[in-house]
Amino acid sequence: MSDNEGFFNNITHLLKQDYRGVNVSKFSKASTVPDHFVRKHETLQGSFVGVQHSPLRVLVDHRAPIYLPLWHSAKPPLPVKLWGIEVASMNAVNWLECVAKGQKVTLKLIARDNDDLLSSVSLHLPQHRKKTTETLDIAERLVELGFATASVPKNLKKNTIESKLAPALLSAEARAKSFRNGVWSENLPPLPAYVVFWRKGSQVTTDIVTLSAKKLAHVLLIASKGIFSGVKKLALRPFRSPPKQVQTT
């Protein structure tokens, strides 16, 4: 047996196994994801590549732990249905294409719905100025913006992944309604003028306090640098003994 035949035989053997096969498998359809992966709500890594329309599905280029260029490059991305929401505006598509395109994502598998793979999708956005990464739940953010509505099943079982995700989605929808974001600007009556005025005043106050705190911190920083510089110069100054006094008789 040649080396090439041995290599491909080993790959075939891995693909026939549940977990080891997944290490080199790139999922492109919900049906290709092993059942036990869904039952155990496994986590998958990948990148956001686009949106599938009618119905809307998030397209994720799932990257297998062991990447084989010739094996994986030709496979299409994996369509994922966001659990717990219904898209209510095309602005959801625009937002996803603008913010999420090409960014890293993490899938938390939840369940199957016919041919759909239900999942929560976390988006990882690099913050270049702070050199950190902001992680946000896509479904929750779409609901908060008013581009989607919460569609959480009733009577969820306790201590399940669904019961942990549902409160955040419902809270996001409550905030969207409160601020008349997205679709709620048309589906709910306008906010009373005093509420709008009060919120704007609260925001201005918050901005002033934040700005004052930043200025105070800046002043204290400059002062501390000045004190440190003075102490440093004093410490580095050469020591001179006091002049000797001449005793007279």
PDB file of C-alpha atoms in Angstrom:
ATOM      1  CA  MET A   1       0.000   0.000   0.000  1.00  0.00           C
ATOM      2  CA  SER A   2       1.382   3.424  -0.942  1.00  0.00           C
ATOM      3  CA  ASP A   3       1.683   6.341   1.469  1.00  0.00           C
ATOM      4  CA  ASN A   4      -1.126   8.217  -0.325  1.00  0.00           C
ATOM      5  CA  GLU A   5      -3.484   5.229  -0.062  1.00  0.00           C
ATOM      6  CA  GLY A   6      -2.689   4.881   3.625  1.00  0.00           C
ATOM      7  CA  PHE A   7      -3.393   8.583   4.200  1.00  0.00           C
ATOM      8  CA  PHE A   8      -6.796   8.501   2.514  1.00  0.00           C
ATOM      9  CA  ASN A   9      -7.719   5.253   4.266  1.00  0.00           C
ATOM     10  CA  ASN A  10      -6.980   6.903   7.588  1.00  0.00           C
ATOM     11  CA  ILE A  11      -9.138   9.903   6.645  1.00  0.00           C
ATOM     12  CA  THR A  12     -11.995   7.613   5.624  1.00  0.00           C
ATOM     13  CA  HIS A  13     -11.708   5.757   8.913  1.00  0.00           C
ATOM     14  CA  LEU A  14     -11.909   9.032  10.830  1.00  0.00           C
ATOM     15  CA  LEU A  15     -14.967  10.179   8.912  1.00  0.00           C
ATOM     16  CA  LYS A  16     -16.846   7.014   9.904  1.00  0.00           C
ATOM     17  CA  GLN A  17     -16.405   7.790  13.581  1.00  0.00           C
ATOM     18  CA  ASP A  18     -18.589  10.230  15.494  1.00  0.00           C
ATOM     19  CA  TYR A  19     -16.190  12.594  17.256  1.00  0.00           C
ATOM     20  CA  ARG A  20     -12.949  11.886  15.428  1.00  0.00           C
ATOM     21  CA  GLY A  21     -14.700  12.288  12.100  1.00  0.00           C
ATOM     22  CA  VAL A  22     -16.023  15.668  13.168  1.00  0.00           C
ATOM     23  CA  ASN A  23     -12.434  16.825  13.626  1.00  0.00           C
ATOM     24  CA  VAL A  24     -11.993  16.804   9.837  1.00  0.00           C
ATOM     25  CA  SER A  25     -15.599  17.372   8.808  1.00  0.00           C
ATOM     26  CA  LYS A  26     -16.796  20.721   7.563  1.00  0.00           C
ATOM     27  CA  PHE A  27     -20.561  20.950   7.965  1.00  0.00           C
ATOM     28  CA  SER A  28     -22.446  22.507   5.060  1.00  0.00           C
ATOM     29  CA  LYS A  29     -25.938  21.143   5.787  1.00  0.00           C
ATOM     30  CA  ALA A  30     -27.934  20.638   8.956  1.00  0.00           C
ATOM     31  CA  SER A  31     -28.256  16.953   8.079  1.00  0.00           C
ATOM     32  CA  THR A  32     -24.465  16.510   8.184  1.00  0.00           C
ATOM     33  CA  VAL A  33     -24.218  17.590  11.829  1.00  0.00           C
ATOM     34  CA  PRO A  34     -24.212  14.468  14.054  1.00  0.00           C
ATOM     35  CA  ASP A  35     -27.318  13.997  16.215  1.00  0.00           C
ATOM     36  CA  HIS A  36     -25.309  13.688  19.405  1.00  0.00           C
ATOM     37  CA  PHE A  37     -23.693  17.061  18.653  1.00  0.00           C
ATOM     38  CA  VAL A  38     -27.134  18.666  18.671  1.00  0.00           C
ATOM     39  CA  ARG A  39     -28.311  16.787  21.766  1.00  0.00           C
ATOM     40  CA  LYS A  40     -25.223  17.853  23.717  1.00  0.00           C
ATOM     41  CA  HIS A  41     -25.400  21.430  22.387  1.00  0.00           C
ATOM     42  CA  GLU A  42     -21.837  21.380  21.135  1.00  0.00           C
ATOM     43  CA  THR A  43     -20.014  24.577  20.177  1.00  0.00           C
ATOM     44  CA  LEU A  44     -18.703  25.183  16.649  1.00  0.00           C
ATOM     45  CA  GLN A  45     -16.333  27.866  15.428  1.00  0.00           C
ATOM     46  CA  GLY A  46     -16.378  29.627  12.082  1.00  0.00           C
ATOM     47  CA  SER A  47     -16.827  32.944  10.302  1.00  0.00           C
ATOM     48  CA  PHE A  48     -19.889  34.830   9.062  1.00  0.00           C
ATOM     49  CA  VAL A  49     -20.042  34.851   5.264  1.00  0.00           C
ATOM     50  CA  GLY A  50     -23.536  36.123   4.479  1.00  0.00           C
ATOM     51  CA  VAL A  51     -27.286  35.738   4.727  1.00  0.00           C
ATOM     52  CA  GLN A  52     -29.630  33.326   2.997  1.00  0.00           C
ATOM     53  CA  HIS A  53     -32.941  34.929   2.047  1.00  0.00           C
ATOM     54  CA  SER A  54     -36.507  33.571   2.139  1.00  0.00           C
ATOM     55  CA  PRO A  55     -36.332  32.318   4.805  1.00  0.00           C
ATOM     56  CA  LEU A  56     -33.513  34.203   6.442  1.00  0.00           C
ATOM     57  CA  ARG A  57     -30.654  32.020   7.606  1.00  0.00           C
ATOM     58  CA  VAL A  58     -27.196  32.991   8.810  1.00  0.00           C
ATOM     59  CA  LEU A  59     -24.452  31.475   6.650  1.00  0.00           C
ATOM     60  CA  VAL A  60     -21.418  30.316   8.590  1.00  0.00           C
ATOM     61  CA  ASP A  61     -18.186  28.996   7.156  1.00  0.00           C
ATOM     62  CA  HIS A  62     -17.643  26.317   9.774  1.00  0.00           C
ATOM     63  CA  ARG A  63     -13.956  25.547  10.173  1.00  0.00           C
ATOM     64  CA  ALA A  64     -13.105  22.025  11.226  1.00  0.00           C
ATOM     65  CA  PRO A  65     -10.396  21.636  13.911  1.00  0.00           C
ATOM     66  CA  ILE A  66      -8.259  19.785  11.349  1.00  0.00           C
ATOM     67  CA  TYR A  67      -8.398  21.821   8.141  1.00  0.00           C
ATOM     68  CA  LEU A  68      -7.805  20.046   4.822  1.00  0.00           C
ATOM     69  CA  PRO A  69      -7.703  22.634   1.991  1.00  0.00           C
ATOM     70  CA  LEU A  70      -8.544  20.263  -0.863  1.00  0.00           C
ATOM     71  CA  TRP A  71     -11.319  18.635   1.180  1.00  0.00           C
ATOM     72  CA  HIS A  72     -12.938  21.732   2.656  1.00  0.00           C
ATOM     73  CA  SER A  73     -12.480  24.616   0.228  1.00  0.00           C
ATOM     74  CA  ALA A  74     -15.228  23.563  -2.202  1.00  0.00           C
ATOM     75  CA  LYS A  75     -17.920  23.018   0.442  1.00  0.00           C
ATOM     76  CA  PRO A  76     -20.635  25.686   0.870  1.00  0.00           C
ATOM     77  CA  PRO A  77     -21.272  27.449   4.199  1.00  0.00           C
ATOM     78  CA  LEU A  78     -23.628  26.074   6.825  1.00  0.00           C
ATOM     79  CA  PRO A  79     -27.077  27.767   7.008  1.00  0.00           C
ATOM     80  CA  VAL A  80     -28.231  28.355  10.581  1.00  0.00           C
ATOM     81  CA  LYS A  81     -31.608  29.503  11.890  1.00  0.00           C
ATOM     82  CA  LEU A  82     -31.381  31.833  14.878  1.00  0.00           C
ATOM     83  CA  TRP A  83     -33.272  30.344  17.798  1.00  0.00           C
ATOM     84  CA  GLY A  84     -36.034  32.296  19.524  1.00  0.00           C
ATOM     85  CA  ILE A  85     -36.628  35.132  17.045  1.00  0.00           C
ATOM     86  CA  GLU A  86     -38.542  36.030  13.895  1.00  0.00           C
ATOM     87  CA  VAL A  87     -36.967  38.558  11.550  1.00  0.00           C
ATOM     88  CA  ALA A  88     -39.360  41.491  11.123  1.00  0.00           C
ATOM     89  CA  SER A  89     -37.413  43.891   8.905  1.00  0.00           C
ATOM     90  CA  MET A  90     -34.983  43.796   6.015  1.00  0.00           C
ATOM     91  CA  ASN A  91     -32.824  46.065   8.132  1.00  0.00           C
ATOM     92  CA  ALA A  92     -31.757  42.845   9.865  1.00  0.00           C
ATOM     93  CA  VAL A  93     -30.111  41.726   6.630  1.00  0.00           C
ATOM     94  CA  ASN A  94     -28.458  45.124   6.123  1.00  0.00           C
ATOM     95  CA  TRP A  95     -27.145  45.131   9.686  1.00  0.00           C
ATOM     96  CA  LEU A  96     -25.734  41.618   9.398  1.00  0.00           C
ATOM     97  CA  GLU A  97     -24.063  42.313   6.063  1.00  0.00           C
ATOM     98  CA  CYS A  98     -22.555  45.541   7.382  1.00  0.00           C
ATOM     99  CA  VAL A  99     -21.449  44.489  10.869  1.00  0.00           C
ATOM    100  CA  ALA A 100     -20.919  40.734  10.777  1.00  0.00           C
ATOM    101  CA  LYS A 101     -19.465  40.044   7.314  1.00  0.00           C
ATOM    102  CA  GLY A 102     -16.146  38.228   7.604  1.00  0.00           C
ATOM    103  CA  GLN A 103     -16.124  38.266  11.414  1.00  0.00           C
ATOM    104  CA  LYS A 104     -15.564  35.263  13.654  1.00  0.00           C
ATOM    105  CA  VAL A 105     -18.629  33.603  15.155  1.00  0.00           C
ATOM    106  CA  THR A 106     -19.390  30.841  17.628  1.00  0.00           C
ATOM    107  CA  LEU A 107     -22.387  28.549  17.213  1.00  0.00           C
ATOM    108  CA  LYS A 108     -24.136  26.941  20.160  1.00  0.00           C
ATOM    109  CA  LEU A 109     -26.236  24.133  18.728  1.00  0.00           C
ATOM    110  CA  ILE A 110     -29.730  23.942  20.190  1.00  0.00           C
ATOM    111  CA  ALA A 111     -32.081  21.721  18.151  1.00  0.00           C
ATOM    112  CA  ARG A 112     -33.322  20.685  14.732  1.00  0.00           C
ATOM    113  CA  ASP A 113     -36.474  22.033  13.097  1.00  0.00           C
ATOM    114  CA  ASN A 114     -37.192  19.863  10.065  1.00  0.00           C
ATOM    115  CA  ASP A 115     -34.273  20.706   7.754  1.00  0.00           C
ATOM    116  CA  ASP A 116     -33.088  23.648   9.860  1.00  0.00           C
ATOM    117  CA  LEU A 117     -30.330  23.735  12.421  1.00  0.00           C
ATOM    118  CA  LEU A 118     -31.401  25.972  15.320  1.00  0.00           C
ATOM    119  CA  SER A 119     -28.565  27.705  17.089  1.00  0.00           C
ATOM    120  CA  SER A 120     -27.501  30.749  19.005  1.00  0.00           C
ATOM    121  CA  VAL A 121     -24.760  32.688  17.236  1.00  0.00           C
ATOM    122  CA  SER A 122     -22.220  34.842  19.068  1.00  0.00           C
ATOM    123  CA  LEU A 123     -20.413  37.475  17.015  1.00  0.00           C
ATOM    124  CA  HIS A 124     -16.844  38.453  17.946  1.00  0.00           C
ATOM    125  CA  LEU A 125     -16.004  42.032  16.939  1.00  0.00           C
ATOM    126  CA  PRO A 126     -12.384  43.191  17.362  1.00  0.00           C
ATOM    127  CA  GLN A 127     -11.993  46.569  19.076  1.00  0.00           C
ATOM    128  CA  HIS A 128      -8.804  47.846  17.491  1.00  0.00           C
ATOM    129  CA  ARG A 129      -8.357  50.913  19.695  1.00  0.00           C
ATOM    130  CA  LYS A 130      -8.739  48.954  22.914  1.00  0.00           C
ATOM    131  CA  LYS A 131      -7.111  45.822  21.473  1.00  0.00           C
ATOM    132  CA  THR A 132      -9.975  43.730  22.814  1.00  0.00           C
ATOM    133  CA  THR A 133     -12.878  41.760  21.383  1.00  0.00           C
ATOM    134  CA  GLU A 134     -16.556  42.524  21.925  1.00  0.00           C
ATOM    135  CA  THR A 135     -18.816  39.466  21.908  1.00  0.00           C
ATOM    136  CA  LEU A 136     -22.536  39.875  21.302  1.00  0.00           C
ATOM    137  CA  ASP A 137     -25.438  37.538  20.657  1.00  0.00           C
ATOM    138  CA  ILE A 138     -26.766  38.192  17.141  1.00  0.00           C
ATOM    139  CA  ALA A 139     -30.376  37.235  17.899  1.00  0.00           C
ATOM    140  CA  GLU A 140     -30.476  39.392  21.018  1.00  0.00           C
ATOM    141  CA  ARG A 141     -29.002  42.400  19.209  1.00  0.00           C
ATOM    142  CA  LEU A 142     -31.450  42.117  16.282  1.00  0.00           C
ATOM    143  CA  VAL A 143     -34.359  42.053  18.731  1.00  0.00           C
ATOM    144  CA  GLU A 144     -32.970  45.020  20.680  1.00  0.00           C
ATOM    145  CA  LEU A 145     -32.635  47.041  17.471  1.00  0.00           C
ATOM    146  CA  GLY A 146     -36.222  46.237  16.552  1.00  0.00           C
ATOM    147  CA  PHE A 147     -35.215  44.326  13.430  1.00  0.00           C
ATOM    148  CA  ALA A 148     -36.601  41.065  14.834  1.00  0.00           C
ATOM    149  CA  THR A 149     -39.152  40.000  17.426  1.00  0.00           C
ATOM    150  CA  ALA A 150     -38.811  37.455  20.203  1.00  0.00           C
ATOM    151  CA  SER A 151     -40.473  34.146  19.343  1.00  0.00           C
ATOM    152  CA  VAL A 152     -39.825  32.106  22.458  1.00  0.00           C
ATOM    153  CA  PRO A 153     -41.812  28.883  22.982  1.00  0.00           C
ATOM    154  CA  LYS A 154     -44.073  28.848  26.027  1.00  0.00           C
ATOM    155  CA  ASN A 155     -43.684  26.455  28.931  1.00  0.00           C
ATOM    156  CA  LEU A 156     -39.963  25.906  28.448  1.00  0.00           C
ATOM    157  CA  LYS A 157     -38.441  23.253  30.655  1.00  0.00           C
ATOM    158  CA  LYS A 158     -36.286  24.547  33.485  1.00  0.00           C
ATOM    159  CA  ASN A 159     -32.507  24.236  33.455  1.00  0.00           C
ATOM    160  CA  THR A 160     -32.309  23.905  29.678  1.00  0.00           C
ATOM    161  CA  ILE A 161     -30.281  25.956  27.227  1.00  0.00           C
ATOM    162  CA  GLU A 162     -33.534  27.391  25.838  1.00  0.00           C
ATOM    163  CA  SER A 163     -34.696  28.527  29.286  1.00  0.00           C
ATOM    164  CA  LYS A 164     -31.383  30.360  29.733  1.00  0.00           C
ATOM    165  CA  LEU A 165     -31.576  32.145  26.370  1.00  0.00           C
ATOM    166  CA  ALA A 166     -35.251  33.157  26.542  1.00  0.00           C
ATOM    167  CA  PRO A 167     -35.037  35.841  29.307  1.00  0.00           C
ATOM    168  CA  ALA A 168     -32.351  37.788  27.432  1.00  0.00           C
ATOM    169  CA  LEU A 169     -34.445  37.842  24.243  1.00  0.00           C
ATOM    170  CA  LEU A 170     -37.577  38.946  26.098  1.00  0.00           C
ATOM    171  CA  SER A 171     -35.638  41.681  27.891  1.00  0.00           C
ATOM    172  CA  ALA A 172     -34.187  42.858  24.575  1.00  0.00           C
ATOM    173  CA  GLU A 173     -37.688  43.078  23.109  1.00  0.00           C
ATOM    174  CA  ALA A 174     -38.905  45.040  26.139  1.00  0.00           C
ATOM    175  CA  ARG A 175     -36.088  47.571  25.597  1.00  0.00           C
ATOM    176  CA  ALA A 176     -36.884  47.806  21.884  1.00  0.00           C
ATOM    177  CA  LYS A 177     -40.550  48.509  22.660  1.00  0.00           C
ATOM    178  CA  SER A 178     -39.650  51.021  25.355  1.00  0.00           C
ATOM    179  CA  PHE A 179     -37.482  53.032  22.952  1.00  0.00           C
ATOM    180  CA  ARG A 180     -39.700  52.361  19.906  1.00  0.00           C
ATOM    181  CA  ASN A 181     -36.784  50.845  18.013  1.00  0.00           C
ATOM    182  CA  GLY A 182     -37.253  49.444  14.510  1.00  0.00           C
ATOM    183  CA  VAL A 183     -40.664  47.927  13.823  1.00  0.00           C
ATOM    184  CA  TRP A 184     -42.000  49.142  17.176  1.00  0.00           C
ATOM    185  CA  SER A 185     -41.893  52.751  15.985  1.00  0.00           C
ATOM    186  CA  GLU A 186     -44.846  51.870  13.733  1.00  0.00           C
ATOM    187  CA  ASN A 187     -46.577  49.162  15.753  1.00  0.00           C
ATOM    188  CA  LEU A 188     -46.807  51.116  19.011  1.00  0.00           C
ATOM    189  CA  PRO A 189     -48.082  54.652  19.744  1.00  0.00           C
ATOM    190  CA  PRO A 190     -45.461  57.401  19.962  1.00  0.00           C
ATOM    191  CA  LEU A 191     -43.797  58.024  23.300  1.00  0.00           C
ATOM    192  CA  PRO A 192     -45.157  60.944  25.334  1.00  0.00           C
ATOM    193  CA  ALA A 193     -43.126  64.126  24.944  1.00  0.00           C
ATOM    194  CA  TYR A 194     -42.166  64.201  28.628  1.00  0.00           C
ATOM    195  CA  VAL A 195     -40.645  60.702  28.377  1.00  0.00           C
ATOM    196  CA  VAL A 196     -38.527  61.726  25.369  1.00  0.00           C
ATOM    197  CA  PHE A 197     -37.483  64.942  27.146  1.00  0.00           C
ATOM    198  CA  TRP A 198     -36.638  63.089  30.365  1.00  0.00           C
ATOM    199  CA  ARG A 199     -34.542  60.487  28.534  1.00  0.00           C
ATOM    200  CA  LYS A 200     -32.629  63.124  26.606  1.00  0.00           C
ATOM    201  CA  GLY A 201     -31.987  65.025  29.836  1.00  0.00           C
ATOM    202  CA  SER A 202     -30.800  61.861  31.552  1.00  0.00           C
ATOM    203  CA  GLN A 203     -28.437  61.122  28.671  1.00  0.00           C
ATOM    204  CA  VAL A 204     -27.000  64.643  28.767  1.00  0.00           C
ATOM    205  CA  THR A 205     -26.464  64.338  32.524  1.00  0.00           C
ATOM    206  CA  THR A 206     -24.749  60.977  32.060  1.00  0.00           C
ATOM    207  CA  ASP A 207     -22.491  62.430  29.360  1.00  0.00           C
ATOM    208  CA  ILE A 208     -21.542  65.379  31.599  1.00  0.00           C
ATOM    209  CA  VAL A 209     -20.751  63.121  34.545  1.00  0.00           C
ATOM    210  CA  THR A 210     -18.715  60.795  32.326  1.00  0.00           C
ATOM    211  CA  LEU A 211     -16.822  63.715  30.781  1.00  0.00           C
ATOM    212  CA  SER A 212     -16.162  65.262  34.205  1.00  0.00           C
ATOM    213  CA  ALA A 213     -14.882  61.950  35.536  1.00  0.00           C
ATOM    214  CA  LYS A 214     -12.553  61.594  32.552  1.00  0.00           C
ATOM    215  CA  LYS A 215     -11.243  65.149  33.000  1.00  0.00           C
ATOM    216  CA  LEU A 216     -10.703  64.589  36.721  1.00  0.00           C
ATOM    217  CA  ALA A 217      -8.826  61.365  36.019  1.00  0.00           C
ATOM    218  CA  HIS A 218      -6.699  63.213  33.439  1.00  0.00           C
ATOM    219  CA  VAL A 219      -5.882  66.001  35.895  1.00  0.00           C
ATOM    220  CA  LEU A 220      -4.975  63.506  38.617  1.00  0.00           C
ATOM    221  CA  LEU A 221      -2.776  61.627  36.157  1.00  0.00           C
ATOM    222  CA  ILE A 222      -0.901  64.798  35.205  1.00  0.00           C
ATOM    223  CA  ALA A 223      -0.550  65.775  38.872  1.00  0.00           C
ATOM    224  CA  SER A 224       0.758  62.335  39.812  1.00  0.00           C
ATOM    225  CA  LYS A 225       3.284  62.490  36.968  1.00  0.00           C
ATOM    226  CA  GLY A 226       4.436  65.901  38.194  1.00  0.00           C
ATOM    227  CA  ILE A 227       4.836  64.691  41.769  1.00  0.00           C
ATOM    228  CA  PHE A 228       6.686  61.578  40.614  1.00  0.00           C
ATOM    229  CA  SER A 229       8.970  63.672  38.428  1.00  0.00           C
ATOM    230  CA  GLY A 230       9.755  66.000  41.325  1.00  0.00           C
ATOM    231  CA  VAL A 231      10.499  63.131  43.694  1.00  0.00           C
ATOM    232  CA  LYS A 232      12.682  61.492  41.049  1.00  0.00           C
ATOM    233  CA  LYS A 233      14.718  64.664  40.493  1.00  0.00           C
ATOM    234  CA  LEU A 234      15.125  65.075  44.240  1.00  0.00           C
ATOM    235  CA  ALA A 235      16.281  61.478  44.585  1.00  0.00           C
ATOM    236  CA  LEU A 236      18.809  61.841  41.778  1.00  0.00           C
ATOM    237  CA  ARG A 237      20.228  65.119  43.060  1.00  0.00           C
ATOM    238  CA  PRO A 238      23.794  64.569  44.381  1.00  0.00           C
ATOM    239  CA  PHE A 239      24.059  64.724  48.152  1.00  0.00           C
ATOM    240  CA  ARG A 240      26.068  67.608  49.493  1.00  0.00           C
ATOM    241  CA  SER A 241      27.110  67.633  53.118  1.00  0.00           C
ATOM    242  CA  PRO A 242      26.557  70.910  54.980  1.00  0.00           C
ATOM    243  CA  PRO A 243      29.638  73.145  55.312  1.00  0.00           C
ATOM    244  CA  LYS A 244      31.675  72.635  58.438  1.00  0.00           C
ATOM    245  CA  GLN A 245      31.476  75.341  61.016  1.00  0.00           C
ATOM    246  CA  VAL A 246      34.781  76.811  62.134  1.00  0.00           C
ATOM    247  CA  GLN A 247      35.074  77.008  65.887  1.00  0.00           C
ATOM    248  CA  THR A 248      36.668  80.129  67.261  1.00  0.00           C
ATOM    249  CA  THR A 249      38.359  80.390  70.594  1.00  0.00           C
TER     250      THR A 249
END
